[in-house]
PDB file of C-alpha atoms in Angstrom:
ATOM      1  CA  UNK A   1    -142.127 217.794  39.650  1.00 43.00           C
ATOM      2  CA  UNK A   2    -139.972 219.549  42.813  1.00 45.00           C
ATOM      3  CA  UNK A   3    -138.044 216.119  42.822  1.00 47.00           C
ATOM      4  CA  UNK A   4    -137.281 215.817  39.528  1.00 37.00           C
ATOM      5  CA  UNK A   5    -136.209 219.228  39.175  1.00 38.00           C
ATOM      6  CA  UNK A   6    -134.291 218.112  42.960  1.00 39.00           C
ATOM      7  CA  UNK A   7    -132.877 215.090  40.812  1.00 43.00           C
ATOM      8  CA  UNK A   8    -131.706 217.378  37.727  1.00 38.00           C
ATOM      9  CA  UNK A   9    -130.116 219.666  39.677  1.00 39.00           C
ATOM     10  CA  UNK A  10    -127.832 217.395  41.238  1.00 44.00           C
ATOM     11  CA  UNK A  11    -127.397 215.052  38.675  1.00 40.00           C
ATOM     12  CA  UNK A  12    -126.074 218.039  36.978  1.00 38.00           C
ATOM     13  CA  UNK A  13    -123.665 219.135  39.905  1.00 41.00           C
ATOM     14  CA  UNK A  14    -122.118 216.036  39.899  1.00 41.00           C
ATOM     15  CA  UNK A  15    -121.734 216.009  36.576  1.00 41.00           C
ATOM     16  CA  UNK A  16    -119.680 219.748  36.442  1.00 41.00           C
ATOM     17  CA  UNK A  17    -116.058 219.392  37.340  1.00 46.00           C
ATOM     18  CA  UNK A  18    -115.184 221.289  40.623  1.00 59.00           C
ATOM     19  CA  UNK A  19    -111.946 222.911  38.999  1.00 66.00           C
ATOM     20  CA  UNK A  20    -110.803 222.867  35.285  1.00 87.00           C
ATOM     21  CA  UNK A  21    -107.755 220.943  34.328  1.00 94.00           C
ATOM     22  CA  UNK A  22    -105.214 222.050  32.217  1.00 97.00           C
ATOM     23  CA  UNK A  23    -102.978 219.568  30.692  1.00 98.00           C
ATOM     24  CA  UNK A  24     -99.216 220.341  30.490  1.00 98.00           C
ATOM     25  CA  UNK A  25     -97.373 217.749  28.044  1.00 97.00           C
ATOM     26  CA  UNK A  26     -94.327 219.686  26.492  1.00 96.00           C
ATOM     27  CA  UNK A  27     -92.586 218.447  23.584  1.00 94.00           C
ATOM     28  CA  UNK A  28     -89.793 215.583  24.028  1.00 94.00           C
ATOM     29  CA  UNK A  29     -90.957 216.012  27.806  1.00 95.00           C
ATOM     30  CA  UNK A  30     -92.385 211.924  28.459  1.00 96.00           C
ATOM     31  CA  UNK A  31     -95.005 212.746  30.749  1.00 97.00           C
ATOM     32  CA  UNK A  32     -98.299 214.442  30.881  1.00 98.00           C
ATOM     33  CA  UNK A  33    -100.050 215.978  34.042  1.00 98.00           C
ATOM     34  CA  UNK A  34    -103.263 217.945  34.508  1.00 98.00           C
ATOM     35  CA  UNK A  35    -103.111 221.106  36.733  1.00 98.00           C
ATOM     36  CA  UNK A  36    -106.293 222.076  38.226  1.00 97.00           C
ATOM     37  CA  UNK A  37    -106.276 225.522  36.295  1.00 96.00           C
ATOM     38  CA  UNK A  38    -103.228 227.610  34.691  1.00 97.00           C
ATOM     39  CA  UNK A  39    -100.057 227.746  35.260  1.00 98.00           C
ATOM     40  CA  UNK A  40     -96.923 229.196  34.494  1.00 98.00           C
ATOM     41  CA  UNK A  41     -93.745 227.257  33.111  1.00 98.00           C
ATOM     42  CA  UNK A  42     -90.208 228.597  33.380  1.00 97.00           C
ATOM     43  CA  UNK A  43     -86.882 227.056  32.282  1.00 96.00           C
ATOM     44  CA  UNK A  44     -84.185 227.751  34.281  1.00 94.00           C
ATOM     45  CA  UNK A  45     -80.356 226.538  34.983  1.00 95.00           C
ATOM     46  CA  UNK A  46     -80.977 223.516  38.133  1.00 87.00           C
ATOM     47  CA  UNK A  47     -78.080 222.753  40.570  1.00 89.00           C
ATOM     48  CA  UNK A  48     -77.314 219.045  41.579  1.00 90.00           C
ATOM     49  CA  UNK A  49     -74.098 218.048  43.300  1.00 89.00           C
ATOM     50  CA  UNK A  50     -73.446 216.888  39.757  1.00 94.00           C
ATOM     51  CA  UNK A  51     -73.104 220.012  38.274  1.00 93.00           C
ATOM     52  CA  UNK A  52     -75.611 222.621  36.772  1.00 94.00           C
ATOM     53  CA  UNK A  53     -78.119 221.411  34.380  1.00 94.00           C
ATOM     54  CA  UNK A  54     -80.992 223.228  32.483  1.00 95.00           C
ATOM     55  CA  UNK A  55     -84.917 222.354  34.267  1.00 95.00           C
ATOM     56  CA  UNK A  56     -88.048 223.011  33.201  1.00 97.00           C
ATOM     57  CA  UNK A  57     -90.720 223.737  35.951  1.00 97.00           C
ATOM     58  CA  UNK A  58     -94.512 224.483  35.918  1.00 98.00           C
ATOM     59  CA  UNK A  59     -96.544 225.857  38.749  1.00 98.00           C
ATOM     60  CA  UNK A  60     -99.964 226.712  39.939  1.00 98.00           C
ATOM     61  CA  UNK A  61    -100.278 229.243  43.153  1.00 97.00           C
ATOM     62  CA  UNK A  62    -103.769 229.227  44.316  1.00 95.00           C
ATOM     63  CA  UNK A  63    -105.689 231.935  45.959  1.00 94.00           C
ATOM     64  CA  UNK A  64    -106.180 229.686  48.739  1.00 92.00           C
ATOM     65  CA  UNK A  65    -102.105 228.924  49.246  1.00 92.00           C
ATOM     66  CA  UNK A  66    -102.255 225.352  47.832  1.00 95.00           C
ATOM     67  CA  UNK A  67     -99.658 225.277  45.253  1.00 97.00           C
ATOM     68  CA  UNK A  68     -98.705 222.675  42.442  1.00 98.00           C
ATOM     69  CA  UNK A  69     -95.810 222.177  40.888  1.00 98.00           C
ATOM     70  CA  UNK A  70     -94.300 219.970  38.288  1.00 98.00           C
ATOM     71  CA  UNK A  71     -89.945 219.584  37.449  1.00 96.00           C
ATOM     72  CA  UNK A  72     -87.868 218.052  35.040  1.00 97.00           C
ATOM     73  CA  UNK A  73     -84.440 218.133  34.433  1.00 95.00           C
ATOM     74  CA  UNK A  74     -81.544 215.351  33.020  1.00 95.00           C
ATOM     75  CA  UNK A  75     -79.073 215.223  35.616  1.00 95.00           C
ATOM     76  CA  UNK A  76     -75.396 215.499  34.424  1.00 95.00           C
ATOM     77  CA  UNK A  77     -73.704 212.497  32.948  1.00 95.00           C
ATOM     78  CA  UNK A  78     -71.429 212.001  36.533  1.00 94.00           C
ATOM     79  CA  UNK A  79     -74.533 211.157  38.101  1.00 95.00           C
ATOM     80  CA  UNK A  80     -74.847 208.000  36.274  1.00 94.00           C
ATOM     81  CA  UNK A  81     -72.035 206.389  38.873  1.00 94.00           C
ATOM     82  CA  UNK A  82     -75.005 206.766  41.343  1.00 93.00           C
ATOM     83  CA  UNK A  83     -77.578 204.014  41.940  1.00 94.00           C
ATOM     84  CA  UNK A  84     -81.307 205.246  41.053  1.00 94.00           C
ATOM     85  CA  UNK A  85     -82.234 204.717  44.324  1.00 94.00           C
ATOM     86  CA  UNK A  86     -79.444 207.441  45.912  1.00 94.00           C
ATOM     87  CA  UNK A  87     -80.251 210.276  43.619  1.00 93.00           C
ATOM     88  CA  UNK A  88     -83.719 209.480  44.777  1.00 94.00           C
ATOM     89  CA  UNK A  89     -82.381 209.496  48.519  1.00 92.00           C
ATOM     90  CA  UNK A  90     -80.812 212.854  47.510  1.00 90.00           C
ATOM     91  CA  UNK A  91     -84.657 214.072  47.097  1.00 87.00           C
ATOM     92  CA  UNK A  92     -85.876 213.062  50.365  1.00 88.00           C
ATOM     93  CA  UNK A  93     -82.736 214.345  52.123  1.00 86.00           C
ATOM     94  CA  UNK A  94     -83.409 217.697  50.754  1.00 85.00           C
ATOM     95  CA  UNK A  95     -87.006 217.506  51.692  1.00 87.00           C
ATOM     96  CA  UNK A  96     -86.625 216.826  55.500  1.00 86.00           C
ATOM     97  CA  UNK A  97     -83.656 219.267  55.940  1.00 85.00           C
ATOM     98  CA  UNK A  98     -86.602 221.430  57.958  1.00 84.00           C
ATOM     99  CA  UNK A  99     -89.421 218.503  59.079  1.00 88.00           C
ATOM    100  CA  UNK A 100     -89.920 214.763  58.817  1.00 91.00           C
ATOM    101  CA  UNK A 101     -90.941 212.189  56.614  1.00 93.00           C
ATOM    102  CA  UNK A 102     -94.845 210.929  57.883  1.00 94.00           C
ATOM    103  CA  UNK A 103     -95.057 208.600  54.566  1.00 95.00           C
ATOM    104  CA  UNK A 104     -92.748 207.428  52.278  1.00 95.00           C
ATOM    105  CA  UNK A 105     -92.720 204.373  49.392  1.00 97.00           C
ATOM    106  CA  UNK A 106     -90.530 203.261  46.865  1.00 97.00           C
ATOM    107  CA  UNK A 107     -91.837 201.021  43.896  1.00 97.00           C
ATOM    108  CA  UNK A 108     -91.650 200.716  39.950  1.00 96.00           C
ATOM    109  CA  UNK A 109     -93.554 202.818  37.439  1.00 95.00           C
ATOM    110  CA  UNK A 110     -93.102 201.334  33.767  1.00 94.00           C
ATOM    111  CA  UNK A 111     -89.708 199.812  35.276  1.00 95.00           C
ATOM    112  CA  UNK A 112     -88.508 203.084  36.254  1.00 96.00           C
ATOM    113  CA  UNK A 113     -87.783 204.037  40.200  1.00 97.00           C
ATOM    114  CA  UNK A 114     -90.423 206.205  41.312  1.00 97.00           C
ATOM    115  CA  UNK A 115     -91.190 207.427  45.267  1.00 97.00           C
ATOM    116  CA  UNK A 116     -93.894 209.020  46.933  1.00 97.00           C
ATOM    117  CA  UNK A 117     -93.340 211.245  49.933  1.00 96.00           C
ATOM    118  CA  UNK A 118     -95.529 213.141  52.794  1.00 95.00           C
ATOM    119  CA  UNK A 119     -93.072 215.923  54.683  1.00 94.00           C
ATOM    120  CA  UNK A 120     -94.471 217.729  57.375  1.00 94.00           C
ATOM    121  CA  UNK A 121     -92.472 220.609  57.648  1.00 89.00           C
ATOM    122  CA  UNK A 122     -91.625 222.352  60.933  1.00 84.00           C
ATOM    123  CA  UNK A 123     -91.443 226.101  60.419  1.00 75.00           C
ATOM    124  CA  UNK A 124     -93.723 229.062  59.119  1.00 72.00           C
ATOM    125  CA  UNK A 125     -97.510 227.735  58.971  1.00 76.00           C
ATOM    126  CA  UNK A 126     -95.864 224.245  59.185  1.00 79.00           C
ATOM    127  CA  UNK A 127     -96.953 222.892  55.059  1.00 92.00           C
ATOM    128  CA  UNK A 128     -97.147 219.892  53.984  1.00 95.00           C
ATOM    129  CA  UNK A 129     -94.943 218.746  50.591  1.00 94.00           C
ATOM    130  CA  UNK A 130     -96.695 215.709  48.732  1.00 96.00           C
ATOM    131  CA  UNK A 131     -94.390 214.628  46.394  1.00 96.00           C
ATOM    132  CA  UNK A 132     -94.025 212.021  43.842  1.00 97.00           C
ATOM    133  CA  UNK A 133     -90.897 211.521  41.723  1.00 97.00           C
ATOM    134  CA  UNK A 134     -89.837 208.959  38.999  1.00 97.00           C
ATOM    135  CA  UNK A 135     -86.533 208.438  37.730  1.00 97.00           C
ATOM    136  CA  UNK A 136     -86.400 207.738  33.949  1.00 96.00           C
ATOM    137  CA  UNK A 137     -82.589 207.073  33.151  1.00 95.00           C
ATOM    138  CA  UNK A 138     -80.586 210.399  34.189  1.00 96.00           C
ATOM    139  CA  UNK A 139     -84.199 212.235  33.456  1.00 96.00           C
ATOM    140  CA  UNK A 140     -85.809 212.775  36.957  1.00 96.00           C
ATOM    141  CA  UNK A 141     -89.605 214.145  37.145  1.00 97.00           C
ATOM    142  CA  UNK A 142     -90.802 215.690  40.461  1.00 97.00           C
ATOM    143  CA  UNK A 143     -94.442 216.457  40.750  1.00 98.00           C
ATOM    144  CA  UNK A 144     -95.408 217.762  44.225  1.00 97.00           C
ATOM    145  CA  UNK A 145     -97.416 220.104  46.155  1.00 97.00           C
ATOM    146  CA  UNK A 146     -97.255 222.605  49.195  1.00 95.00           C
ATOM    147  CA  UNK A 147    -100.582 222.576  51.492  1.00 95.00           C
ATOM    148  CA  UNK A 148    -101.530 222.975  54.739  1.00 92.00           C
ATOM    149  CA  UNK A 149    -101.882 220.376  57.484  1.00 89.00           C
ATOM    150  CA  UNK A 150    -105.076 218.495  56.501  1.00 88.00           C
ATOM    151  CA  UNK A 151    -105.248 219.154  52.997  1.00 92.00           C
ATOM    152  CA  UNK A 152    -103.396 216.209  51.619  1.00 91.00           C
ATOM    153  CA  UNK A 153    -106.447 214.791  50.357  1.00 91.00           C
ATOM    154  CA  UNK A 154    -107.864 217.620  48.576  1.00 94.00           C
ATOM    155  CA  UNK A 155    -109.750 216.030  45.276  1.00 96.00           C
ATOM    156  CA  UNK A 156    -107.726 218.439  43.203  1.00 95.00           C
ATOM    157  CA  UNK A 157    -104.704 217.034  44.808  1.00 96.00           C
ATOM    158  CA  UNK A 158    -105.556 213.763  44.347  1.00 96.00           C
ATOM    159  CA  UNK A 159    -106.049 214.727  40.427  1.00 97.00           C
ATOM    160  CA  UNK A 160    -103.485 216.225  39.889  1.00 97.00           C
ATOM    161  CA  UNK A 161    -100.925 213.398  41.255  1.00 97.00           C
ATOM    162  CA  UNK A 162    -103.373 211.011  39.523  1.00 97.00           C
ATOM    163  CA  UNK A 163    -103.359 212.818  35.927  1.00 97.00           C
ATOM    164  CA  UNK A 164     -99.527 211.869  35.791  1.00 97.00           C
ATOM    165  CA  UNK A 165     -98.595 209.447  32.813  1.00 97.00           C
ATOM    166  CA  UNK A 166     -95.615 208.730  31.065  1.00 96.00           C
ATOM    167  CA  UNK A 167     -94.869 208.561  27.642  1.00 96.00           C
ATOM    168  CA  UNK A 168     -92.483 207.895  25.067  1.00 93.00           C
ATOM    169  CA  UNK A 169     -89.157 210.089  24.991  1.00 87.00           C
TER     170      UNK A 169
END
């Protein structure tokens, strides 16, 4: 009997999500993503060497100092002289203005040019910013988080990145 109540038990623990996600899929958006609990979303003018443009971005601030965040913007029509692959060069460069890059790769997500980044950063508690981005057109999409050495691999974190999909415009 002590082993099948043993057995229940963690049958049922494995069974219980270890942190509630909440999806965030806003209208006309083209993407879903899953935080691992609520967040806030605020719309705000977004500068690019292109000009000003208007971004939408959600965020999660744990207790624990991991943070999530999700952006979104349409660059300005002048950026469309620029290859994909620049304006996503133009990310990275802005990344590693205070650390260096540990992992990068480029590839294709639904024939769009996506990249996925690890920055150790070299100041305050020295973070870590995982990123992933995909350019959709002149529509960019940055989902990334802020954690502490060693925490890249947080389940949550994985999730989160994972829970990314895109979708029609």
């Amino acid at each position: 009997m002590k082993r099948v109540l043993l057995a229940l038990l963690g049958a049922l623990a494995l069974a219980t999500p270890a942190f509630a996600q909440v999806e965030f899929r806003p209208p006309g958006g083209g993407f879903r993503l899953e935080f691992p609990g609520p967040f806030r979303v605020r719309v705000e003018t977004t500068s690019t060497r292109f000009g000003n443009t208007r971004g939408t971005t959600a965020q999660l601030e744990r207790a624990d100092g991991v943070k999530f965040y999700m952006q979104y913007f349409d660059y300005p029509p002048a950026a469309a002289q620029e290859s994909p692959l620049k304006l996503l060069d133009g990310l990275k460069n802005g990344r590693i203005v205070k650390g260096k890059v540990r992992f990068e790769q480029r590839f294709e997500l639904d024939g769009n040019w996506a990249q996925r980044e690890i920055v150790d950063w070299e100041f305050g508690s020295r973070p870590v910013i995982v990123a992933f981005d995909v350019l959709r057109g002149l529509r960019l999409y940055s989902v990334f988080c802020i954690v502490e050495r060693d925490q890249e691999a947080l389940p949550e974190v994985k999730a989160f990145f994972d829970s990314f999909a895109m979708l029609p415009l």
